[in-house]
Short mmCIF file of C-alpha atoms in Angstrom, two decimals:
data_model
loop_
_atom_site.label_atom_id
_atom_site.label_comp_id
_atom_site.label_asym_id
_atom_site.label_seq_id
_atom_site.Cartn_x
_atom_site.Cartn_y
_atom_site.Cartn_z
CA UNK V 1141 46.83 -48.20 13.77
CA UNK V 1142 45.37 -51.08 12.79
CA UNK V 1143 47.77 -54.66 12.03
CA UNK V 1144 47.57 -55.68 8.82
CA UNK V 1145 47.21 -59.24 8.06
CA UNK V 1146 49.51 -61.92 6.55
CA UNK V 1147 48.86 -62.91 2.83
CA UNK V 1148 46.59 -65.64 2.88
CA UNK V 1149 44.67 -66.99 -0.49
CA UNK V 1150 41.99 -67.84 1.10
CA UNK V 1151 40.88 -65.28 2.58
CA UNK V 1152 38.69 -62.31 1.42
CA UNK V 1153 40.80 -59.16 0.79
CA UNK V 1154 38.16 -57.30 -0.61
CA UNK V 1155 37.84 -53.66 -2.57
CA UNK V 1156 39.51 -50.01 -2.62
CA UNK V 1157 37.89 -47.54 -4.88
CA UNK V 1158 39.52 -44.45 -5.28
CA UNK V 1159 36.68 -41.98 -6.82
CA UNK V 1160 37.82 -39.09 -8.88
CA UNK V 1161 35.70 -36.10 -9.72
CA UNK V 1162 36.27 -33.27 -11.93
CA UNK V 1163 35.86 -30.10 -10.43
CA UNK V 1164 35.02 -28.69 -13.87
CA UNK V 1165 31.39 -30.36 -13.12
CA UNK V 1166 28.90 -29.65 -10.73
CA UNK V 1167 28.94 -31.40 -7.90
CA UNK V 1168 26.55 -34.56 -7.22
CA UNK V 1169 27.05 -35.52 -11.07
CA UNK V 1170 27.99 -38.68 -11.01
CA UNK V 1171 28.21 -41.81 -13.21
CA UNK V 1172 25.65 -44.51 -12.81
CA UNK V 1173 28.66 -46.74 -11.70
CA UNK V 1174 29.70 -44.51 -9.15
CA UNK V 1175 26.51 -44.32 -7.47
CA UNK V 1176 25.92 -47.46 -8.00
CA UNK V 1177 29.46 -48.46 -6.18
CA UNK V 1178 28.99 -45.29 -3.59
CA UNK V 1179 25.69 -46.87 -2.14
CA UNK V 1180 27.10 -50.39 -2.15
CA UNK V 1181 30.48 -49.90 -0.17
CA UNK V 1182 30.59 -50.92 3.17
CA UNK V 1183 32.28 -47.03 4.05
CA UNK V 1184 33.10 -44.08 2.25
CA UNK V 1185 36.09 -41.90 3.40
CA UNK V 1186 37.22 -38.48 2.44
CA UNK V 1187 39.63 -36.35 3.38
CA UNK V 1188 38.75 -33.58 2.48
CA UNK V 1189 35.64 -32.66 4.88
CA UNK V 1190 34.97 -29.57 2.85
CA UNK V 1191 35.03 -31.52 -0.15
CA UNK V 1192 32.01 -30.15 -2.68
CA UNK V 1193 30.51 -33.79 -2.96
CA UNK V 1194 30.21 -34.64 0.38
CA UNK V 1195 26.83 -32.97 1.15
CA UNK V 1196 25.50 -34.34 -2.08
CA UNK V 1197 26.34 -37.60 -1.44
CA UNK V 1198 24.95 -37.57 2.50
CA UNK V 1199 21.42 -35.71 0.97
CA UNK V 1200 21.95 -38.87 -1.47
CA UNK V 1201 22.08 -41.24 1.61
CA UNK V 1202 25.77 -42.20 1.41
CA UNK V 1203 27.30 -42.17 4.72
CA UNK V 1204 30.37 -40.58 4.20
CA UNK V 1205 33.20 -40.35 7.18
CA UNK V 1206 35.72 -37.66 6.89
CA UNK V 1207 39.19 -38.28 7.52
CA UNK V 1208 42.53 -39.27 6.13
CA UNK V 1209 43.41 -43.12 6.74
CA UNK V 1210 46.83 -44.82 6.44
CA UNK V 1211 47.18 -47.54 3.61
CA UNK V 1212 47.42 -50.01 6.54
CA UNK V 1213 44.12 -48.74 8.06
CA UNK V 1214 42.22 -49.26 4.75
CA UNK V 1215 43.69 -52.62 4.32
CA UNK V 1216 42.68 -53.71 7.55
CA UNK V 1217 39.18 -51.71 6.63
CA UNK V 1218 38.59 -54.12 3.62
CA UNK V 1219 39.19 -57.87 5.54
CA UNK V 1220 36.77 -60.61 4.67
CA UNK V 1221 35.37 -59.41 1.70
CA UNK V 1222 34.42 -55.16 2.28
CA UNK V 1223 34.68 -52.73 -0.03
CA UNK V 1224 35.90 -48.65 0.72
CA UNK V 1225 35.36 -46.12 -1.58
CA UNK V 1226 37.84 -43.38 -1.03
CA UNK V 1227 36.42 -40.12 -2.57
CA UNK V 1228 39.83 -38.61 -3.72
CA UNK V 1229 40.55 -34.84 -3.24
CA UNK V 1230 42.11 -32.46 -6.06
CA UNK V 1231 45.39 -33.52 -4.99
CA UNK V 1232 44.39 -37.30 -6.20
CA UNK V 1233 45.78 -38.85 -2.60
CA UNK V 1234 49.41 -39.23 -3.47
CA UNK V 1235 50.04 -40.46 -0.14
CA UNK V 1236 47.67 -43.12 0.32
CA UNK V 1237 48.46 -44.41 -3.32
CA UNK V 1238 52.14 -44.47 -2.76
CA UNK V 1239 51.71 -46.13 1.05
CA UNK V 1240 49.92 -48.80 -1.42
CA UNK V 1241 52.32 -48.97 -3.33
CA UNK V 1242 54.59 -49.86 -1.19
CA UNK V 1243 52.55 -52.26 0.87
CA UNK V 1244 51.57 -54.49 -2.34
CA UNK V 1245 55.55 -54.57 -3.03
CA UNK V 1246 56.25 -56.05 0.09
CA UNK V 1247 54.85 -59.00 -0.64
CA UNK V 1248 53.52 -59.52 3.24
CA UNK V 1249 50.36 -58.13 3.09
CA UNK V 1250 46.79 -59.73 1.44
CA UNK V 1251 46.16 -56.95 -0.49
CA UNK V 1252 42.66 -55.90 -1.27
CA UNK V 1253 41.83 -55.27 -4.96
CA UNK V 1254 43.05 -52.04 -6.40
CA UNK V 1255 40.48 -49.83 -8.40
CA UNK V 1256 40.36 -46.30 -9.91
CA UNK V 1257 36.76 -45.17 -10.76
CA UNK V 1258 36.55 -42.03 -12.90
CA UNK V 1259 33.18 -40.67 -11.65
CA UNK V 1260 32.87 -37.35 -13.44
CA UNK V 1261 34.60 -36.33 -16.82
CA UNK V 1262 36.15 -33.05 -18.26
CA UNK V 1263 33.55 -32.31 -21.42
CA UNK V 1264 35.50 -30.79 -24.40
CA UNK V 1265 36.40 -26.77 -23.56
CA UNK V 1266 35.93 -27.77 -19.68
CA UNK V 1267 39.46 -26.28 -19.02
CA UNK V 1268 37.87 -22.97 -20.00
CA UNK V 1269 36.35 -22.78 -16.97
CA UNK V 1270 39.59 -22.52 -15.56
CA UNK V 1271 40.32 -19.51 -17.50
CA UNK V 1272 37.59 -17.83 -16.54
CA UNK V 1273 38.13 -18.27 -12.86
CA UNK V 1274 41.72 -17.53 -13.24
CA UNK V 1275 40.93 -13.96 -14.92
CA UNK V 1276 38.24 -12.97 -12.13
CA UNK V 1277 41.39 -13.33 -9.25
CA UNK V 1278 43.36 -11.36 -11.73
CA UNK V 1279 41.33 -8.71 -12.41
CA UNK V 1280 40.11 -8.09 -9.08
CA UNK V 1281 43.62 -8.64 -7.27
CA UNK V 1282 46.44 -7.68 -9.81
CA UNK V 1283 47.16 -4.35 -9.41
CA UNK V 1284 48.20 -3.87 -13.17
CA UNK V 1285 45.05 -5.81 -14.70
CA UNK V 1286 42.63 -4.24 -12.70
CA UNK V 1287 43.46 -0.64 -13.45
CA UNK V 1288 43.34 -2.39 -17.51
CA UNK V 1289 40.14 -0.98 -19.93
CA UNK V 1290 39.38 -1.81 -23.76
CA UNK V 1291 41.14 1.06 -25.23
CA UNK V 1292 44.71 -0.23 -23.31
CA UNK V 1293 44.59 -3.28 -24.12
CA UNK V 1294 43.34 -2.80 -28.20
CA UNK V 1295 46.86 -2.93 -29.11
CA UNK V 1296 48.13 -6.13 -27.08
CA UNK V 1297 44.92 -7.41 -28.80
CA UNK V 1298 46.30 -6.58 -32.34
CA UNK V 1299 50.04 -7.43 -31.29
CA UNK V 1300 49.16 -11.27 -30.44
CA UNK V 1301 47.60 -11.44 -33.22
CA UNK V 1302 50.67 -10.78 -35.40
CA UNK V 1303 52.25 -13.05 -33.49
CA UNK V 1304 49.56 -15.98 -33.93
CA UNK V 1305 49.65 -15.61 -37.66
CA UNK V 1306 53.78 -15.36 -37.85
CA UNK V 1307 53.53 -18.90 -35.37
CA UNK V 1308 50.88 -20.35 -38.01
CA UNK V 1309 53.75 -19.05 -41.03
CA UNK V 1310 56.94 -20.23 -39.20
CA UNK V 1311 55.24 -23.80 -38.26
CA UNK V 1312 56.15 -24.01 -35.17
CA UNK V 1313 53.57 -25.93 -33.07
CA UNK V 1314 54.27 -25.30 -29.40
CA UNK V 1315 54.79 -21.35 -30.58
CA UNK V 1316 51.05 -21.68 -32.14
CA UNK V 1317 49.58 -23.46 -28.83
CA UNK V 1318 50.90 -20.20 -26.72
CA UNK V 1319 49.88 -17.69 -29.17
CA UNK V 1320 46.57 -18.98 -29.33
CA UNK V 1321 46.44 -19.02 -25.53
CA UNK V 1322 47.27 -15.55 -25.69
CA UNK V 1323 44.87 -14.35 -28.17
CA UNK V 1324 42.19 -16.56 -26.30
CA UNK V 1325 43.33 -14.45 -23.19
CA UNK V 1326 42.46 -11.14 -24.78
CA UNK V 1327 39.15 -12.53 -25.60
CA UNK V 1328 38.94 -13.39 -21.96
CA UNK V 1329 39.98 -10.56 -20.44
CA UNK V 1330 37.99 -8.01 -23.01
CA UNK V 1331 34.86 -10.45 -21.31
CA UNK V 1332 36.03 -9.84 -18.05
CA UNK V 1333 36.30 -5.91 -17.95
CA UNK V 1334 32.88 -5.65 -19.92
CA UNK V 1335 31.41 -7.38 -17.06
CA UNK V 1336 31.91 -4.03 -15.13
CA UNK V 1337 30.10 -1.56 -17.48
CA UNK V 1338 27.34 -0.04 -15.46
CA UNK V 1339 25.02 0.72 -18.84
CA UNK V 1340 25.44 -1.97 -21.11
CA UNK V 1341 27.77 -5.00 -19.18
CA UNK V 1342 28.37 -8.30 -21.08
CA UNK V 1343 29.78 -11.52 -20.01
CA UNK V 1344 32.37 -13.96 -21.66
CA UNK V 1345 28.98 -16.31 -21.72
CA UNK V 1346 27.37 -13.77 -23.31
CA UNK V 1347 30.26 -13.30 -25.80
CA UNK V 1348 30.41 -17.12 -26.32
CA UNK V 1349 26.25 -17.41 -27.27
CA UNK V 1350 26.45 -14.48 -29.15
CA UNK V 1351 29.13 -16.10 -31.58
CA UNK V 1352 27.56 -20.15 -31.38
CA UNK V 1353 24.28 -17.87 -32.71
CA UNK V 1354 26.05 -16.59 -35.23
CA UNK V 1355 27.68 -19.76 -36.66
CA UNK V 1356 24.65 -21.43 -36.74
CA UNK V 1357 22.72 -19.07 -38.22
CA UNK V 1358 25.38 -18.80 -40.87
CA UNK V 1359 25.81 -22.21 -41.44
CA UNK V 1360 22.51 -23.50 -42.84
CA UNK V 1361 23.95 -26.09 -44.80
CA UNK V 1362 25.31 -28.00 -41.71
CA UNK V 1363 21.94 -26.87 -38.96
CA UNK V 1364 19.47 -26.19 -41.56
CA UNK V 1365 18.31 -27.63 -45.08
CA UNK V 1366 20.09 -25.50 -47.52
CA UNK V 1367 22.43 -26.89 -49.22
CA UNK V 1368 26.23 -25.82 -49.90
CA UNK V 1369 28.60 -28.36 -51.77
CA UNK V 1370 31.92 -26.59 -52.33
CA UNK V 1371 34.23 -23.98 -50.23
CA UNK V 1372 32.54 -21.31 -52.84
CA UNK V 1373 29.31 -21.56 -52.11
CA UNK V 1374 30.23 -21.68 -48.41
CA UNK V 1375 31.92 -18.38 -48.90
CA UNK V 1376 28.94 -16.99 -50.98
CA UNK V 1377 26.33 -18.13 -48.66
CA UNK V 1378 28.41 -16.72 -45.42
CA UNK V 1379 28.80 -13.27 -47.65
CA UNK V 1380 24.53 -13.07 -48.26
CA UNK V 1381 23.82 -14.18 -44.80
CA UNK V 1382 26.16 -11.43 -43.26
CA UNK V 1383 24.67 -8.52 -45.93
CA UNK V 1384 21.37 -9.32 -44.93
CA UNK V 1385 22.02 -9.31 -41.05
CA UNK V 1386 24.12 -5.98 -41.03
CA UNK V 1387 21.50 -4.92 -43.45
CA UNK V 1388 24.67 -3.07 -45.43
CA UNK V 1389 23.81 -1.39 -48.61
CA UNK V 1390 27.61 -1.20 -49.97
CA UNK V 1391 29.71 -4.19 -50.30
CA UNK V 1392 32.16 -2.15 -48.66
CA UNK V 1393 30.41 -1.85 -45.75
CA UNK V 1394 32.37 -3.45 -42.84
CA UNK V 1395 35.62 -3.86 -44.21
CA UNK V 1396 37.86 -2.46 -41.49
CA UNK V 1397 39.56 0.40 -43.03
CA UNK V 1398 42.16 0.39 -39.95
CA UNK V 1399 44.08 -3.14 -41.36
CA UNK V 1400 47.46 -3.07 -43.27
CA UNK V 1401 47.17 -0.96 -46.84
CA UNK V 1402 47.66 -4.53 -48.65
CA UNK V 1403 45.49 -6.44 -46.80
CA UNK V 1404 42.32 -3.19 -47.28
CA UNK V 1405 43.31 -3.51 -50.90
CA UNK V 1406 42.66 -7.26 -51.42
CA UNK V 1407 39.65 -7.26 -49.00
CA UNK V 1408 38.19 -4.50 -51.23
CA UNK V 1409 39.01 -6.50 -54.41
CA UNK V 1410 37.83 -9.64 -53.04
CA UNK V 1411 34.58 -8.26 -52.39
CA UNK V 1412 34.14 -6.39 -56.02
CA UNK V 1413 34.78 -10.14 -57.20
CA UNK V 1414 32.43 -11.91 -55.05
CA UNK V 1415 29.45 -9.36 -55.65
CA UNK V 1416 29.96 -10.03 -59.58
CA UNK V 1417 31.00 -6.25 -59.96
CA UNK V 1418 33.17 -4.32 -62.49
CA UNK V 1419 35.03 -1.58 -61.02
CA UNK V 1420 38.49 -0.71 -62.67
CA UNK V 1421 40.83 -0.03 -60.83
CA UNK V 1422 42.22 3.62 -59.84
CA UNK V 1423 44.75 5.01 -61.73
CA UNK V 1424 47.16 7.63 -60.46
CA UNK V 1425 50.84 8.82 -59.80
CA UNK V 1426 52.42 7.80 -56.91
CA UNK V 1427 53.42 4.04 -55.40
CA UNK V 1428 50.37 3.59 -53.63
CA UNK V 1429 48.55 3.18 -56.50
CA UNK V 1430 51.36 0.38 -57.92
CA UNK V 1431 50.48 -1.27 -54.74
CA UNK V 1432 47.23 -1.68 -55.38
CA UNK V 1433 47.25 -2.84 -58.29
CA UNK V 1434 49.57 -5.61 -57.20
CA UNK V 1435 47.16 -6.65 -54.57
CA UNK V 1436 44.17 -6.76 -56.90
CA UNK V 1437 46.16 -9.17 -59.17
CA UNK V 1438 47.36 -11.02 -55.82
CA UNK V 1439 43.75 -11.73 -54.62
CA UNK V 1440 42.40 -12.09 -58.15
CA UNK V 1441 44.89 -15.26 -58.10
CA UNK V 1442 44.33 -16.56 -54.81
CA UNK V 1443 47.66 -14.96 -53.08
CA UNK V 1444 47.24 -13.11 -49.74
CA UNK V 1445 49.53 -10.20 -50.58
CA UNK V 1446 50.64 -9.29 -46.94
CA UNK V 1447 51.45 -13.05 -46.43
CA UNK V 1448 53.36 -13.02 -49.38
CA UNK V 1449 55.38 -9.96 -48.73
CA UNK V 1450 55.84 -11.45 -45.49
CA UNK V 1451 57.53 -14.18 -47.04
CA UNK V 1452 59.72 -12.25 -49.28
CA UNK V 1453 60.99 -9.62 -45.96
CA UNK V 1454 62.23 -13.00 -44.82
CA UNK V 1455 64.12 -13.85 -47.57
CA UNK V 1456 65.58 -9.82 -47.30
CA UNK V 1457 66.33 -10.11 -43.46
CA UNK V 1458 67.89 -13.55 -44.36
CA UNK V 1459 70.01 -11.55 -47.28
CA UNK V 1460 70.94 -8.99 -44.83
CA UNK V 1461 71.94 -11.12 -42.08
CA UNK V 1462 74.34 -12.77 -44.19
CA UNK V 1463 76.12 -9.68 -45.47
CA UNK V 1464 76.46 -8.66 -41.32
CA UNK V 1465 77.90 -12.38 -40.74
CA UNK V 1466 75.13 -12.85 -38.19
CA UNK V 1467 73.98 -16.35 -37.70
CA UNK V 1468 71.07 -18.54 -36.31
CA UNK V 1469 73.01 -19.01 -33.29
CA UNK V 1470 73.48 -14.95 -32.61
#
């Protein structure tokens, strides 16, 4: 091991970089400054000899030296002025950061100066990535997921989504982050098992540039030069667009006629309204025909009727909580 030397003022201490990378990023990316610092330093060092930069920064001409040097070596490294660039592996090189540490408290060393140098950056969405990779180990080494198709899962697709929406109702932030995780991970793992079919197989890529399309094409006001001022004409525009590319001759057509009775109803009146159409309402005997009349007149005045009723089973299970005695705390 190397001695380090004495503090002394006047003497050069010279330069650590510690170079991060994101693994979310192809390797050989790199920031200007990073290069710039890379092909300036008087040694690289990483300890991580498998590292994914290392052959792109020796095809780059970087001389890089694999290995895992004490604080004390690098110190001694960076006398009279050098600079080391320490190309940092996922674990971020606790070690070597806290040995340091711990040699810049001591107050006997002439330190060299100190410098973290992000070289590559997570992009917005990057951690999706992660997903993605996560779901291929599960689905090809999870005994449970593996054996999983689209039909078995439809209904922990439909369940999270209950759950999402009573998160969004409740408030509760944290809940929302997880049940949006777990809706994302249906979306995921639908991706995933499509990738399998031998006639028509899709990929979560696939899924994602089918639905960017989509929102593009639908939103001319924002990618295009029409023009659409107000949440209404929005709405309108969205409606036209969507008629035209399911080329759907009923304004009925795709309403999913598997949702909640309430929520069909006001779908089916919000779309009568929309198109401009007069279509009384049924008229019958029996409840169901109560109930949709009560969701016309919900939707016709801006209420989602299976939110609201949502609302007011609250109140009941409240009601009836209180006549058991049960509280929060039970």
């Amino acid at each position: 091991m190397n001695e380090t030397s004495p503090v002394d003022p006047a003497q050069p201490t010279g330069r650590i970089v510690l170079l991060t990378t994101s693994h979310r990023v192809a390797p050989g990316l790199l920031s200007w400054p990073a290069w710039q610092v890379l092909h300036a330093a008087d040694r690289v060092v990483c300890g991580d000899g498998a590292h994914p930069q290392v052959p792109y920064l020796r095809e780059a001409g970087v001389a890089v030296d694999t290995g895992s040097p004490t604080a004390e070596e690098l110190v001694a490294q960076c006398a009279g002025g050098r600079t080391v660039v320490v190309v940092a592996t996922g674990e971020g090189e606790p070690a070597l950061t806290d040995g340091l540490a711990r040699l810049a408290g001591s107050g006997r060393v002439a330190m060299p100066e100190l410098e973290l140098l992000p070289a590559s950056y997570d992009l917005p969405g990057a951690r999706l990535l992660d997903l993605v990779q996560v779901m291929d180990r599960i689905r090809a080494e999870c005994p449970w997921s593996s054996q999983q198709t689209h039909k078995g899962l439809a209904k922990y697709a439909v369940e999270e989504a209950y759950e999402l929406v009573e998160a969004i109702e409740e408030g509760d932030r944290e809940e929302l982050r997880e049940e949006l995780g777990d809706v994302l991970l249906q979306v995921v793992f639908h991706a995933r098992i499509a990738e399998e079919d031998p006639e028509t197989p899709f990929s979560v890529d696939d899924v994602a540039a089918t639905i960017v399309t989509k929102l593009i094409h639908r939103h001319p006001h924002v990618f295009g030069d029409a023009v659409a001022q107000t949440p209404e004409e929005v709405r309108d525009q969205w409606i036209r667009l969507k008629a035209v590319e399911k080329r759907r001759t009923s304004v009925t057509d795709g309403v999913p006629l598997h949702q909640p009775g309430l929520a069909l109803a006001a779908k089916l009146a919000s779309r009568v309204r929309t198109a401009g159409l007069t279509v009384p309402l049924p008229t019958g005997d029996g409840i169901g025909y109560d109930l949709l009349t009560l969701a016309a007149r919900a939707e016709s005045e801006g209420v989602d009727p299976e939110a609201a009723l949502r609302a007011a089973a609250r109140v009941y299970r409240e009601a009836i909580r209180g006549v058991e005695g049960v509280g929060e705390e039970d």
